[in-house]
Short mmCIF file of C-alpha atoms in Angstrom, two decimals:
data_model
loop_
_atom_site.label_atom_id
_atom_site.label_comp_id
_atom_site.label_asym_id
_atom_site.label_seq_id
_atom_site.Cartn_x
_atom_site.Cartn_y
_atom_site.Cartn_z
CA MET G 68 23.74 -74.00 -190.54
CA ASP G 69 22.96 -70.29 -190.53
CA PHE G 70 20.93 -69.23 -193.56
CA ASP G 71 21.27 -65.51 -192.81
CA PHE G 72 23.82 -63.37 -194.62
CA THR G 73 25.54 -60.63 -192.68
CA LYS G 74 24.61 -57.01 -193.28
CA GLU G 75 28.03 -56.46 -194.86
CA GLN G 76 27.56 -59.40 -197.23
CA LEU G 77 24.16 -58.16 -198.39
CA MET G 78 25.51 -54.64 -198.91
CA PHE G 79 28.42 -56.05 -200.91
CA LYS G 80 26.07 -58.08 -203.09
CA GLN G 81 24.03 -54.99 -203.92
CA GLU G 82 27.22 -53.10 -204.74
CA VAL G 83 28.16 -55.84 -207.21
CA VAL G 84 24.69 -55.74 -208.78
CA ARG G 85 24.88 -51.95 -209.20
CA PHE G 86 28.41 -52.14 -210.58
CA ALA G 87 27.50 -54.85 -213.10
CA LYS G 88 24.35 -53.09 -214.29
CA LYS G 89 26.29 -49.89 -214.90
CA GLU G 90 29.64 -51.14 -216.19
CA ILE G 91 28.97 -54.49 -217.88
CA VAL G 92 25.34 -55.17 -218.78
CA PRO G 93 24.95 -52.32 -221.33
CA ARG G 94 27.44 -54.08 -223.64
CA VAL G 95 26.22 -57.66 -223.17
CA GLN G 96 23.90 -57.91 -226.18
CA GLU G 97 26.42 -56.38 -228.58
CA HIS G 98 29.24 -58.73 -227.59
CA ASP G 99 26.96 -61.78 -227.54
CA LEU G 100 25.69 -61.04 -231.05
CA LYS G 101 29.23 -60.66 -232.37
CA GLY G 102 30.62 -63.56 -230.33
CA GLU G 103 33.32 -61.31 -228.89
CA PHE G 104 35.08 -61.52 -225.55
CA ASP G 105 34.61 -58.30 -223.59
CA PHE G 106 38.13 -57.51 -222.41
CA GLU G 107 37.00 -54.18 -220.93
CA SER G 108 34.40 -55.85 -218.72
CA PHE G 109 36.88 -58.51 -217.62
CA ARG G 110 39.38 -55.83 -216.56
CA LYS G 111 36.62 -54.03 -214.69
CA LEU G 112 35.89 -57.23 -212.76
CA GLY G 113 39.53 -57.17 -211.73
CA GLU G 114 39.47 -53.49 -210.78
CA PHE G 115 36.34 -54.02 -208.69
CA GLY G 116 38.06 -56.89 -206.89
CA ILE G 117 35.89 -59.80 -208.02
CA LEU G 118 38.59 -61.77 -209.86
CA GLY G 119 40.71 -62.08 -206.73
CA LEU G 120 38.05 -61.78 -204.08
CA HIS G 121 38.99 -64.83 -202.00
CA PHE G 122 42.77 -64.50 -202.28
CA PRO G 123 44.79 -62.94 -199.43
CA GLU G 124 45.27 -59.21 -199.53
CA GLU G 125 49.06 -59.60 -199.68
CA LEU G 126 48.60 -61.33 -203.05
CA GLY G 127 46.30 -58.63 -204.39
CA GLY G 128 43.05 -60.26 -203.28
CA GLY G 129 40.19 -59.23 -201.04
CA GLY G 130 40.54 -61.85 -198.31
CA ALA G 131 36.83 -62.75 -198.55
CA ASP G 132 35.25 -65.97 -197.34
CA VAL G 133 33.63 -68.50 -199.67
CA ILE G 134 30.03 -67.38 -199.10
CA THR G 135 30.90 -63.77 -199.97
CA THR G 136 32.71 -65.00 -203.07
CA VAL G 137 29.67 -67.03 -204.10
CA LEU G 138 27.45 -64.01 -203.45
CA ALA G 139 29.50 -62.04 -205.98
CA GLY G 140 28.83 -64.67 -208.63
CA GLU G 141 25.12 -64.69 -207.85
CA ALA G 142 25.05 -60.90 -208.04
CA LEU G 143 26.56 -60.94 -211.54
CA GLY G 144 23.82 -63.31 -212.71
CA GLU G 145 21.13 -61.27 -210.98
CA ALA G 146 22.34 -58.10 -212.69
CA GLY G 147 22.00 -59.72 -216.12
CA VAL G 148 25.66 -60.37 -216.94
CA ASP G 149 25.93 -62.94 -219.72
CA GLY G 150 26.95 -66.54 -219.10
CA GLY G 151 30.02 -66.17 -221.29
CA LEU G 152 31.67 -63.58 -219.08
CA THR G 153 30.78 -65.37 -215.84
CA LEU G 154 32.13 -68.63 -217.31
CA ALA G 155 35.38 -66.88 -218.27
CA TYR G 156 35.61 -65.45 -214.75
CA GLY G 157 35.03 -68.87 -213.19
CA ALA G 158 37.65 -70.64 -215.31
CA HIS G 159 40.14 -67.84 -214.69
CA THR G 160 39.71 -67.46 -210.94
CA PHE G 161 38.75 -70.90 -209.67
CA LEU G 162 40.11 -73.41 -212.16
CA CYS G 163 43.41 -71.64 -212.87
CA ALA G 164 44.37 -69.06 -210.24
CA ASP G 165 43.01 -70.95 -207.23
CA THR G 166 44.88 -74.12 -208.24
CA ILE G 167 48.13 -72.14 -208.31
CA PHE G 168 47.24 -70.52 -204.98
CA ARG G 169 46.49 -73.83 -203.29
CA HIS G 170 49.32 -75.93 -204.66
CA GLY G 171 51.97 -73.51 -205.88
CA THR G 172 55.24 -72.62 -204.23
CA GLU G 173 55.63 -69.20 -202.67
CA ALA G 174 57.54 -68.09 -205.76
CA GLN G 175 54.75 -69.34 -208.06
CA LYS G 176 52.11 -67.56 -206.00
CA GLN G 177 54.03 -64.28 -206.01
CA LYS G 178 54.62 -64.49 -209.74
CA PHE G 179 51.12 -65.38 -210.92
CA ILE G 180 48.40 -64.59 -208.37
CA PRO G 181 48.67 -60.75 -208.23
CA LYS G 182 48.46 -60.45 -212.03
CA LEU G 183 45.57 -62.93 -212.22
CA ALA G 184 43.72 -61.28 -209.33
CA SER G 185 43.92 -57.87 -210.98
CA GLY G 186 42.89 -59.12 -214.41
CA GLU G 187 46.18 -58.04 -215.96
CA TRP G 188 46.63 -61.69 -216.96
CA ILE G 189 43.90 -64.11 -218.00
CA GLY G 190 44.06 -67.75 -216.91
CA CYS G 191 42.66 -71.05 -218.11
CA MET G 192 42.78 -74.75 -217.19
CA GLY G 193 43.73 -77.50 -219.64
CA LEU G 194 42.19 -80.81 -218.56
CA THR G 195 39.70 -82.05 -221.17
CA GLU G 196 41.05 -83.61 -224.37
CA PRO G 197 39.48 -84.49 -227.73
CA ASP G 198 39.14 -88.12 -226.59
CA ALA G 199 39.19 -87.66 -222.82
CA GLY G 200 36.36 -85.73 -221.21
CA SER G 201 34.57 -87.40 -218.33
CA ASP G 202 37.19 -90.17 -218.33
CA VAL G 203 40.13 -88.10 -217.11
CA ALA G 204 42.42 -91.13 -216.72
CA SER G 205 42.34 -91.71 -220.47
CA MET G 206 44.14 -88.44 -221.22
CA THR G 207 47.13 -88.85 -223.53
CA THR G 208 48.93 -85.53 -223.04
CA SER G 209 52.36 -86.44 -221.68
CA ALA G 210 55.05 -84.63 -219.73
CA GLU G 211 58.52 -86.16 -219.87
CA LYS G 212 61.26 -84.82 -217.64
CA LYS G 213 64.48 -83.93 -219.43
CA GLY G 214 67.04 -82.58 -216.98
CA ASP G 215 65.68 -79.34 -215.53
CA LYS G 216 62.78 -79.19 -218.01
CA TYR G 217 59.60 -81.04 -218.93
CA LEU G 218 58.58 -81.77 -222.51
CA LEU G 219 54.80 -81.52 -222.97
CA ASN G 220 53.10 -83.18 -225.92
CA GLY G 221 49.40 -83.48 -226.61
CA ASN G 222 46.17 -81.57 -227.15
CA LYS G 223 43.49 -80.16 -224.87
CA MET G 224 39.98 -79.35 -226.07
CA PHE G 225 37.01 -77.12 -225.10
CA ILE G 226 39.27 -74.91 -222.99
CA THR G 227 37.51 -71.81 -221.68
CA ASN G 228 39.74 -68.72 -222.18
CA GLY G 229 42.10 -70.87 -224.26
CA PRO G 230 42.69 -68.39 -227.13
CA ILE G 231 43.17 -65.39 -224.83
CA ALA G 232 44.91 -66.87 -221.78
CA ASP G 233 48.28 -65.58 -220.58
CA VAL G 234 48.79 -68.57 -218.29
CA ALA G 235 47.36 -72.08 -218.18
CA VAL G 236 47.25 -74.83 -215.57
CA VAL G 237 47.78 -77.94 -217.69
CA TYR G 238 47.33 -81.57 -216.67
CA ALA G 239 49.53 -84.25 -218.25
CA LYS G 240 50.69 -87.77 -217.52
CA THR G 241 54.19 -88.07 -216.10
CA GLN G 242 53.74 -91.81 -215.42
CA PRO G 243 51.12 -93.13 -217.87
CA GLU G 244 51.15 -96.64 -216.43
CA LEU G 245 49.71 -95.33 -213.13
CA GLN G 246 46.53 -93.93 -214.74
CA HIS G 247 44.98 -91.39 -212.26
CA ALA G 248 48.02 -91.51 -210.00
CA GLY G 249 50.31 -90.65 -212.90
CA ILE G 250 48.74 -87.26 -213.70
CA SER G 251 50.65 -84.09 -212.82
CA ALA G 252 49.88 -80.37 -213.13
CA PHE G 253 52.02 -77.65 -214.69
CA VAL G 254 51.88 -73.89 -215.18
CA VAL G 255 52.43 -72.96 -218.83
CA GLU G 256 52.81 -69.35 -219.89
CA LYS G 257 51.72 -67.79 -223.16
CA GLY G 258 54.60 -67.51 -225.60
CA THR G 259 56.30 -70.69 -224.41
CA LYS G 260 57.89 -72.41 -227.39
CA GLY G 261 55.76 -75.32 -228.58
CA PHE G 262 52.57 -73.99 -226.93
CA SER G 263 49.74 -72.62 -229.07
CA ALA G 264 45.98 -72.24 -229.04
CA GLY G 265 43.52 -73.05 -231.81
CA PRO G 266 40.94 -70.57 -233.14
CA PRO G 267 37.87 -69.85 -230.99
CA LEU G 268 35.06 -72.38 -231.41
CA ILE G 269 31.69 -71.06 -232.58
CA LYS G 270 29.22 -72.11 -229.90
CA MET G 271 25.45 -72.18 -229.41
CA GLY G 272 25.62 -70.21 -226.18
CA VAL G 273 28.05 -68.44 -223.82
CA ARG G 274 29.27 -66.88 -227.05
CA THR G 275 31.27 -64.11 -225.38
CA SER G 276 33.44 -66.78 -223.75
CA HIS G 277 36.28 -67.80 -226.05
CA THR G 278 36.87 -71.54 -226.12
CA SER G 279 39.53 -73.41 -228.07
CA GLU G 280 41.99 -76.24 -228.35
CA LEU G 281 45.41 -76.04 -226.66
CA ILE G 282 48.31 -77.61 -228.54
CA PHE G 283 51.62 -78.78 -227.07
CA GLN G 284 54.38 -79.86 -229.45
CA ASN G 285 57.61 -80.58 -227.58
CA CYS G 286 56.67 -77.69 -225.35
CA GLU G 287 59.58 -77.02 -223.01
CA ILE G 288 58.71 -75.73 -219.57
CA PRO G 289 61.03 -75.31 -216.57
CA ALA G 290 60.81 -78.04 -213.92
CA GLU G 291 59.98 -75.28 -211.44
CA ASN G 292 56.61 -74.89 -213.20
CA LEU G 293 55.44 -78.23 -211.80
CA LEU G 294 52.59 -77.67 -209.33
CA GLY G 295 53.01 -79.71 -206.16
CA LYS G 296 54.57 -83.11 -206.74
CA GLU G 297 54.41 -85.49 -209.67
CA GLY G 298 51.23 -87.56 -209.47
CA ASP G 299 49.25 -84.92 -207.54
CA GLY G 300 47.40 -83.68 -210.61
CA PHE G 301 44.25 -85.76 -210.40
CA LEU G 302 43.57 -84.75 -206.80
CA MET G 303 44.17 -81.10 -207.72
CA ALA G 304 41.64 -81.35 -210.55
CA MET G 305 39.08 -82.94 -208.25
CA GLN G 306 39.55 -80.19 -205.66
CA THR G 307 38.37 -77.65 -208.21
CA VAL G 308 35.00 -79.41 -207.90
CA GLU G 309 34.47 -77.53 -204.63
CA TRP G 310 34.43 -74.27 -206.56
CA ASP G 311 32.65 -75.75 -209.58
CA ARG G 312 29.75 -76.80 -207.33
CA SER G 313 29.49 -73.44 -205.56
CA ALA G 314 31.01 -70.31 -207.11
CA LEU G 315 30.74 -71.50 -210.72
CA LEU G 316 27.07 -72.40 -210.22
CA ALA G 317 26.24 -69.14 -208.43
CA PRO G 318 25.59 -67.09 -211.62
CA PHE G 319 22.86 -69.59 -212.56
CA VAL G 320 21.18 -68.87 -209.21
CA GLY G 321 21.37 -65.14 -209.83
CA SER G 322 20.15 -65.57 -213.38
CA ALA G 323 16.97 -67.22 -212.09
CA THR G 324 16.22 -64.06 -210.08
CA TYR G 325 16.93 -61.93 -213.15
CA LEU G 326 14.64 -64.10 -215.27
CA LEU G 327 11.84 -63.96 -212.74
CA LYS G 328 11.92 -60.16 -212.63
CA LYS G 329 11.97 -59.93 -216.43
CA CYS G 330 9.10 -62.39 -216.82
CA ALA G 331 6.96 -60.85 -214.10
CA GLN G 332 7.42 -57.41 -215.61
CA TYR G 333 6.50 -58.65 -219.08
CA ALA G 334 3.53 -60.66 -217.78
CA LYS G 335 2.11 -57.55 -216.14
CA GLY G 336 2.42 -55.43 -219.26
CA ARG G 337 1.45 -57.91 -221.99
CA VAL G 338 -2.35 -57.84 -222.43
CA GLN G 339 -4.27 -60.61 -224.21
CA PHE G 340 -8.01 -61.28 -224.18
CA GLY G 341 -8.55 -58.09 -222.23
CA ARG G 342 -6.20 -58.75 -219.30
CA PRO G 343 -2.46 -59.09 -218.50
CA ILE G 344 -1.14 -62.57 -219.27
CA GLY G 345 0.18 -62.69 -215.71
CA GLN G 346 -3.40 -63.28 -214.58
CA PHE G 347 -3.66 -66.54 -216.48
CA GLN G 348 -2.97 -69.71 -214.53
CA ALA G 349 -0.56 -71.08 -217.13
CA THR G 350 1.66 -68.00 -216.77
CA LYS G 351 1.40 -68.02 -212.98
CA HIS G 352 2.58 -71.63 -212.89
CA LYS G 353 5.60 -70.81 -215.04
CA LEU G 354 6.55 -67.92 -212.78
CA ALA G 355 6.17 -70.18 -209.74
CA ASP G 356 8.42 -72.81 -211.31
CA ILE G 357 11.14 -70.24 -211.95
CA ARG G 358 10.95 -69.16 -208.30
CA ILE G 359 11.06 -72.77 -207.08
CA PHE G 360 14.19 -73.49 -209.13
CA GLY G 361 15.93 -70.38 -207.80
CA GLU G 362 15.18 -71.20 -204.17
CA ALA G 363 16.23 -74.85 -204.45
CA ALA G 364 19.39 -74.06 -206.40
CA ARG G 365 20.36 -71.35 -203.91
CA SER G 366 20.05 -73.73 -200.98
CA LEU G 367 22.18 -76.41 -202.64
CA VAL G 368 24.91 -74.00 -203.72
CA TYR G 369 25.21 -72.12 -200.43
CA ARG G 370 25.21 -75.33 -198.43
CA ILE G 371 28.42 -76.32 -200.21
CA ALA G 372 29.86 -72.81 -199.76
CA TRP G 373 29.04 -72.87 -196.04
CA CYS G 374 30.67 -76.28 -195.56
CA LYS G 375 33.75 -75.02 -197.39
CA ASP G 376 33.93 -72.00 -195.07
CA GLN G 377 33.65 -74.34 -192.06
CA GLY G 378 36.62 -76.31 -193.32
CA ARG G 379 34.56 -79.45 -193.78
CA PRO G 380 35.67 -81.98 -196.40
CA LEU G 381 33.54 -81.86 -199.51
CA ASN G 382 30.69 -84.35 -199.62
CA HIS G 383 30.96 -85.49 -203.23
CA LEU G 384 27.43 -86.88 -203.25
CA GLU G 385 25.95 -83.53 -202.21
CA ALA G 386 28.20 -81.75 -204.70
CA ALA G 387 27.04 -84.02 -207.51
CA VAL G 388 23.40 -83.45 -206.52
CA ALA G 389 23.94 -79.68 -206.67
CA LYS G 390 25.66 -79.85 -210.06
CA LEU G 391 23.01 -82.16 -211.48
CA TYR G 392 20.08 -80.12 -210.21
CA VAL G 393 21.39 -76.74 -211.30
CA GLY G 394 22.67 -78.16 -214.57
CA ASP G 395 19.56 -80.04 -215.64
CA TRP G 396 16.88 -77.85 -214.16
CA SER G 397 18.31 -74.46 -215.12
CA MET G 398 17.07 -75.14 -218.65
CA ALA G 399 13.42 -75.43 -217.59
CA PRO G 400 13.00 -71.86 -216.26
CA THR G 401 14.81 -70.41 -219.28
CA PHE G 402 12.48 -72.35 -221.57
CA ASP G 403 9.45 -71.06 -219.64
CA ALA G 404 10.81 -67.53 -219.87
CA VAL G 405 10.92 -67.79 -223.66
CA LEU G 406 7.34 -69.10 -223.73
CA ILE G 407 6.10 -66.28 -221.51
CA HIS G 408 7.61 -63.75 -223.90
CA GLY G 409 6.12 -65.53 -226.92
CA GLY G 410 7.58 -64.48 -230.26
CA TYR G 411 9.67 -61.78 -228.56
CA GLY G 412 11.32 -64.47 -226.47
CA TYR G 413 12.74 -65.94 -229.67
CA CYS G 414 14.39 -62.64 -230.67
CA HIS G 415 17.84 -61.46 -229.66
CA GLU G 416 16.46 -58.11 -228.52
CA TYR G 417 15.11 -59.82 -225.39
CA ASP G 418 17.65 -61.25 -222.93
CA VAL G 419 15.66 -64.43 -222.35
CA GLU G 420 16.76 -65.75 -225.76
CA ARG G 421 20.42 -65.42 -224.79
CA ILE G 422 19.92 -66.89 -221.32
CA PHE G 423 18.08 -69.85 -222.86
CA ARG G 424 21.07 -70.58 -225.11
CA ASP G 425 23.58 -70.07 -222.30
CA SER G 426 21.76 -72.51 -220.01
CA ARG G 427 22.31 -75.40 -222.43
CA LEU G 428 25.93 -75.68 -221.35
CA ALA G 429 25.02 -76.32 -217.72
CA PRO G 430 24.34 -80.09 -218.03
CA ILE G 431 27.52 -80.54 -220.11
CA GLY G 432 30.37 -78.44 -218.76
CA GLY G 433 32.15 -79.26 -215.52
CA GLY G 434 30.93 -82.86 -215.52
CA THR G 435 27.91 -84.03 -217.48
CA SER G 436 24.61 -84.84 -215.82
CA ASP G 437 25.05 -88.51 -216.68
CA ILE G 438 28.38 -88.52 -214.85
CA GLN G 439 26.77 -86.84 -211.83
CA LYS G 440 24.16 -89.61 -211.73
CA MET G 441 26.95 -92.19 -211.84
CA ILE G 442 28.67 -90.46 -208.90
CA ILE G 443 25.44 -90.19 -206.92
CA SER G 444 24.45 -93.83 -207.43
CA LYS G 445 27.97 -95.07 -206.68
CA LEU G 446 28.26 -93.11 -203.44
CA MET G 447 24.75 -94.17 -202.39
#
């Protein structure tokens, strides 16, 4: 395994950092305070090429490899982009658009990918339900074939981009008696009769990411909107784990670098008892812990990205370890960052307060830490 990035990759990462600092970061605090989705920033991600970075050029993408794609996510975190926007980007590009790209027909790809890659359309994925989170097989949303259409009925919950999405990849049971093997995936467009989204949920963190319920009431969709074959849905959902354990975790890696710079700068300038607090051992240890987390998380995430670029099948144990480590331990450095900043760390004016709140989602979303431990112990 080669741990060196190419010169072109490093230059690209710095371009993303500069772009994000100039075009996105200045509006982060305002949108987080109001709990608003930043449509302008999302469109700019599309214009810059980040939303479709790994898709082929003929579909409006950049044709980049996985490591370069992960570098873009890390760069957004390193620049100080909020967790809400990076979460929206991840759900849009990797959970929705990539599923269509991997499993869609040529007609489906041509119809959806260019508009998703450019940011003209926003995508989401409907998998989790009010009573079916970690236990995917217990979902109750159904899809019954009626001639050349499917009738969808059911509810999805905690759907990132739900209230603002133009297109959704939705999982439903076509053969309920088969449990996992009876789950299928469909593309559902905004405006389809019987399809609606609930109001945005008010969340502790990632507040600029709009999350809601999706509602299907005798929702009629053409049979041609089926992705792959009936019964392929569960495997499709599991394949998104490859991105969830690499590109979706990358902003947390970049955020650790951002935190470290912020904390080091503050520790040098904040004077107590006649000297900068950065000279006290307690502060030094906190800074060291933030650095340790960043290095370890980076190694775990890029190992998965490298294996994906090599065409190797995903090692689910390693993926679960990466998700668990980044999810659980990303909260510790954000907590230390608040402590280093003292009372200022508890105020919205300082970014560490927002990053602390955003980090709380990491052990929950995309598979809880308890589920990751179950996976790890089972595979061991």
